[in-house]
Amino acid sequence: MAPFPEALNEQVAREFAASQQYVAIAVHYDAETLPGLAAHFYRQAVEERNHAMMIVQYLLDADAPVVIPGVEAPRTDFPDAIAPVRLALDQERQVTEQISALVRLARDEGDLVGEQFLHWFLEEQREEVSSMSALLATVERAAGNMLLVEDYLARRGGSGEEAVSQAPPAAGGAL
Ligand SMILES: [Fe+2]
Ligand SMILES: [Fe+2]
């Protein structure tokens, strides 16, 4: 497989792994009876799954090989209520680095169509790092009183995310 399609296949695995990690965080909060936090992370899990399927659709369109990957196991044990959000923000920052590396690879290979496809992901990462930073700030300020965080999420409503531009199509349709 050429380097760029191969790297995109690896990103499919990382997006699915991110999805699994968010399911694990959502279930952790759900078990603690924190439904607002649980709902937030269940929704993030679906978004990450959609990111994976957008890359799958791109590979299909580009007539490149697609290998649906096994996925690294998520972390499921957390020392305190803040740790999952901190992990989530770290994960989003890592994904931003990964997408940036993919953009550089596409550019080095002169694959402008591939590079253009990734621009939406850069925009999405800016938004996700920003909204996860805001959630971490809120959780830290609540200093262990997670009901304050639940209250904040309920008042805020929605996903707390600003709209980014039109997402690329996902294989089988976005959920
Ligand atoms: Fe993602
Ligand atoms: Fe994300």
mmCIF file of C-alpha atoms and ligand atoms in Angstrom:
data_model
loop_
_atom_site.group_PDB
_atom_site.id
_atom_site.type_symbol
_atom_site.label_atom_id
_atom_site.label_comp_id
_atom_site.label_asym_id
_atom_site.label_seq_id
_atom_site.Cartn_x
_atom_site.Cartn_y
_atom_site.Cartn_z
ATOM 1 C CA MET A 1 0.000 0.000 0.000
ATOM 2 C CA ALA A 2 1.275 3.494 -0.815
ATOM 3 C CA PRO A 3 2.273 5.532 2.259
ATOM 4 C CA PHE A 4 -0.690 7.935 2.263
ATOM 5 C CA PRO A 5 -3.478 5.302 1.985
ATOM 6 C CA GLU A 6 -1.623 3.192 4.516
ATOM 7 C CA ALA A 7 -1.431 6.110 6.953
ATOM 8 C CA LEU A 8 -5.141 6.820 6.403
ATOM 9 C CA ASN A 9 -5.940 3.177 7.213
ATOM 10 C CA GLU A 10 -3.991 3.603 10.451
ATOM 11 C CA GLN A 11 -6.058 6.705 11.212
ATOM 12 C CA VAL A 12 -9.251 4.646 10.736
ATOM 13 C CA ALA A 13 -7.981 2.407 13.564
ATOM 14 C CA ARG A 14 -7.244 5.404 15.777
ATOM 15 C CA GLU A 15 -10.676 6.962 15.201
ATOM 16 C CA PHE A 16 -12.359 3.662 16.117
ATOM 17 C CA ALA A 17 -10.086 3.428 19.181
ATOM 18 C CA ALA A 18 -11.098 6.986 20.135
ATOM 19 C CA SER A 19 -14.739 5.936 19.755
ATOM 20 C CA GLN A 20 -14.214 2.939 22.047
ATOM 21 C CA GLN A 21 -12.420 5.141 24.587
ATOM 22 C CA TYR A 22 -15.382 7.521 24.642
ATOM 23 C CA VAL A 23 -17.820 4.618 25.079
ATOM 24 C CA ALA A 24 -15.701 3.491 28.062
ATOM 25 C CA ILE A 25 -15.779 7.004 29.553
ATOM 26 C CA ALA A 26 -19.531 7.327 28.942
ATOM 27 C CA VAL A 27 -20.214 3.992 30.644
ATOM 28 C CA HIS A 28 -17.962 5.000 33.557
ATOM 29 C CA TYR A 29 -19.999 8.187 34.137
ATOM 30 C CA ASP A 30 -23.277 6.361 33.505
ATOM 31 C CA ALA A 31 -22.370 3.872 36.259
ATOM 32 C CA GLU A 32 -21.705 6.848 38.573
ATOM 33 C CA THR A 33 -25.201 8.205 37.763
ATOM 34 C CA LEU A 34 -23.889 11.265 35.965
ATOM 35 C CA PRO A 35 -26.237 11.246 32.961
ATOM 36 C CA GLY A 36 -25.141 14.581 31.481
ATOM 37 C CA LEU A 37 -21.496 13.551 31.295
ATOM 38 C CA ALA A 38 -22.490 10.094 30.066
ATOM 39 C CA ALA A 39 -24.627 11.573 27.271
ATOM 40 C CA HIS A 40 -21.806 13.919 26.270
ATOM 41 C CA PHE A 41 -19.363 11.032 25.830
ATOM 42 C CA TYR A 42 -21.856 8.669 24.175
ATOM 43 C CA ARG A 43 -22.341 11.413 21.579
ATOM 44 C CA GLN A 44 -18.574 11.905 21.172
ATOM 45 C CA ALA A 45 -18.193 8.152 20.642
ATOM 46 C CA VAL A 46 -20.616 8.256 17.706
ATOM 47 C CA GLU A 47 -18.772 11.254 16.239
ATOM 48 C CA GLU A 48 -15.460 9.386 16.326
ATOM 49 C CA ARG A 49 -17.070 6.367 14.701
ATOM 50 C CA ASN A 50 -18.339 8.684 11.963
ATOM 51 C CA HIS A 51 -14.834 10.110 11.474
ATOM 52 C CA ALA A 52 -13.549 6.575 10.890
ATOM 53 C CA MET A 53 -16.303 5.914 8.330
ATOM 54 C CA MET A 54 -15.588 9.215 6.530
ATOM 55 C CA ILE A 55 -12.012 8.067 5.996
ATOM 56 C CA VAL A 56 -13.305 4.657 4.859
ATOM 57 C CA GLN A 57 -15.526 6.421 2.287
ATOM 58 C CA TYR A 58 -12.577 8.497 1.089
ATOM 59 C CA LEU A 59 -10.454 5.353 0.613
ATOM 60 C CA LEU A 60 -13.314 3.663 -1.282
ATOM 61 C CA ASP A 61 -13.689 6.724 -3.520
ATOM 62 C CA ALA A 62 -9.933 6.822 -4.119
ATOM 63 C CA ASP A 63 -9.918 3.113 -5.080
ATOM 64 C CA ALA A 64 -7.420 2.512 -2.300
ATOM 65 C CA PRO A 65 -7.334 -0.641 -0.152
ATOM 66 C CA VAL A 66 -9.439 -0.441 3.027
ATOM 67 C CA VAL A 67 -8.634 -2.696 5.956
ATOM 68 C CA ILE A 68 -11.135 -2.522 8.811
ATOM 69 C CA PRO A 69 -8.840 -2.773 11.810
ATOM 70 C CA GLY A 70 -8.792 -4.346 15.231
ATOM 71 C CA VAL A 71 -8.824 -1.685 17.893
ATOM 72 C CA GLU A 72 -6.632 -1.052 20.927
ATOM 73 C CA ALA A 73 -8.479 -1.591 24.199
ATOM 74 C CA PRO A 74 -9.648 1.591 25.948
ATOM 75 C CA ARG A 75 -8.790 2.618 29.493
ATOM 76 C CA THR A 76 -11.662 1.777 31.797
ATOM 77 C CA ASP A 77 -10.341 2.515 35.294
ATOM 78 C CA PHE A 78 -10.057 6.097 36.449
ATOM 79 C CA PRO A 79 -8.630 7.351 39.755
ATOM 80 C CA ASP A 80 -11.073 10.261 40.058
ATOM 81 C CA ALA A 81 -13.909 12.028 38.276
ATOM 82 C CA ILE A 82 -11.605 14.459 36.455
ATOM 83 C CA ALA A 83 -9.278 11.824 34.925
ATOM 84 C CA PRO A 84 -11.584 10.748 32.059
ATOM 85 C CA VAL A 85 -11.949 14.332 30.801
ATOM 86 C CA ARG A 86 -8.197 14.872 31.054
ATOM 87 C CA LEU A 87 -7.658 11.660 29.058
ATOM 88 C CA ALA A 88 -10.202 12.838 26.481
ATOM 89 C CA LEU A 89 -8.414 16.172 26.014
ATOM 90 C CA ASP A 90 -5.033 14.402 25.661
ATOM 91 C CA GLN A 91 -6.585 12.114 23.083
ATOM 92 C CA GLU A 92 -7.983 15.043 21.072
ATOM 93 C CA ARG A 93 -4.597 16.787 21.124
ATOM 94 C CA GLN A 94 -2.916 13.600 19.885
ATOM 95 C CA VAL A 95 -5.442 13.243 17.079
ATOM 96 C CA THR A 96 -4.730 16.846 16.036
ATOM 97 C CA GLU A 97 -1.051 15.903 15.722
ATOM 98 C CA GLN A 98 -1.957 12.758 13.767
ATOM 99 C CA ILE A 99 -4.169 14.668 11.321
ATOM 100 C CA SER A 100 -1.468 17.315 10.897
ATOM 101 C CA ALA A 101 1.069 14.584 10.077
ATOM 102 C CA LEU A 102 -1.368 13.150 7.509
ATOM 103 C CA VAL A 103 -1.740 16.585 5.888
ATOM 104 C CA ARG A 104 2.045 16.898 5.651
ATOM 105 C CA LEU A 105 2.271 13.418 4.106
ATOM 106 C CA ALA A 106 -0.402 14.210 1.500
ATOM 107 C CA ARG A 107 1.390 17.462 0.693
ATOM 108 C CA ASP A 108 4.781 15.717 0.363
ATOM 109 C CA GLU A 109 3.234 13.212 -2.034
ATOM 110 C CA GLY A 110 1.603 15.998 -4.051
ATOM 111 C CA ASP A 111 -1.818 14.474 -3.261
ATOM 112 C CA LEU A 112 -3.846 17.683 -3.208
ATOM 113 C CA VAL A 113 -7.186 15.866 -3.251
ATOM 114 C CA GLY A 114 -6.145 13.940 -0.151
ATOM 115 C CA GLU A 115 -4.893 17.101 1.492
ATOM 116 C CA GLN A 116 -8.159 18.906 0.768
ATOM 117 C CA PHE A 117 -10.149 15.978 2.244
ATOM 118 C CA LEU A 118 -8.253 16.419 5.514
ATOM 119 C CA HIS A 119 -9.006 20.127 5.871
ATOM 120 C CA TRP A 120 -12.400 19.349 7.421
ATOM 121 C CA PHE A 121 -10.644 17.164 10.014
ATOM 122 C CA LEU A 122 -8.312 20.028 10.949
ATOM 123 C CA GLU A 123 -11.322 22.277 11.510
ATOM 124 C CA GLU A 124 -13.047 19.556 13.516
ATOM 125 C CA GLN A 125 -9.944 19.069 15.703
ATOM 126 C CA ARG A 126 -9.735 22.785 16.472
ATOM 127 C CA GLU A 127 -13.363 22.606 17.609
ATOM 128 C CA GLU A 128 -12.964 19.374 19.605
ATOM 129 C CA VAL A 129 -9.830 20.507 21.458
ATOM 130 C CA SER A 130 -11.573 23.774 22.277
ATOM 131 C CA SER A 131 -14.806 22.197 23.581
ATOM 132 C CA MET A 132 -12.954 19.484 25.543
ATOM 133 C CA SER A 133 -10.700 22.160 27.115
ATOM 134 C CA ALA A 134 -13.832 24.025 28.202
ATOM 135 C CA LEU A 135 -15.268 20.846 29.734
ATOM 136 C CA LEU A 136 -11.994 20.138 31.566
ATOM 137 C CA ALA A 137 -11.950 23.699 32.938
ATOM 138 C CA THR A 138 -15.517 23.208 34.173
ATOM 139 C CA VAL A 139 -14.757 19.848 35.787
ATOM 140 C CA GLU A 140 -11.657 21.263 37.491
ATOM 141 C CA ARG A 141 -13.541 24.300 38.770
ATOM 142 C CA ALA A 142 -16.240 22.026 40.199
ATOM 143 C CA ALA A 143 -13.466 20.485 42.355
ATOM 144 C CA GLY A 144 -15.068 17.089 42.772
ATOM 145 C CA ASN A 145 -18.687 18.256 42.911
ATOM 146 C CA MET A 146 -19.801 16.572 39.706
ATOM 147 C CA LEU A 147 -23.387 17.727 40.202
ATOM 148 C CA LEU A 148 -22.167 21.227 39.300
ATOM 149 C CA VAL A 149 -20.846 19.812 36.043
ATOM 150 C CA GLU A 150 -24.147 18.047 35.387
ATOM 151 C CA ASP A 151 -25.911 21.343 36.010
ATOM 152 C CA TYR A 152 -23.579 23.158 33.630
ATOM 153 C CA LEU A 153 -24.187 20.578 30.881
ATOM 154 C CA ALA A 154 -27.958 20.735 31.384
ATOM 155 C CA ARG A 155 -28.013 24.554 31.212
ATOM 156 C CA ARG A 156 -25.715 24.651 28.213
ATOM 157 C CA GLY A 157 -27.867 22.163 26.305
ATOM 158 C CA GLY A 158 -26.899 20.571 22.981
ATOM 159 C CA SER A 159 -23.415 19.256 22.452
ATOM 160 C CA GLY A 160 -21.673 22.573 23.231
ATOM 161 C CA GLU A 161 -19.992 22.372 19.855
ATOM 162 C CA GLU A 162 -20.035 25.078 17.260
ATOM 163 C CA ALA A 163 -20.916 23.957 13.785
ATOM 164 C CA VAL A 164 -17.991 23.248 11.520
ATOM 165 C CA SER A 165 -18.414 23.205 7.755
ATOM 166 C CA GLN A 166 -20.132 20.387 5.854
ATOM 167 C CA ALA A 167 -18.661 17.033 6.919
ATOM 168 C CA PRO A 168 -17.356 14.630 4.254
ATOM 169 C CA PRO A 169 -19.686 11.680 3.502
ATOM 170 C CA ALA A 170 -19.333 8.622 5.738
ATOM 171 C CA ALA A 171 -19.447 5.074 4.337
ATOM 172 C CA GLY A 172 -22.964 3.726 4.908
ATOM 173 C CA GLY A 173 -24.099 7.167 6.100
ATOM 174 C CA ALA A 174 -23.189 9.064 9.268
ATOM 175 C CA LEU A 175 -25.013 8.018 12.444
HETATM 176 FE FE FE B 1 -12.034 12.059 15.400
HETATM 177 FE FE FE B 2 -12.401 13.768 18.409
#
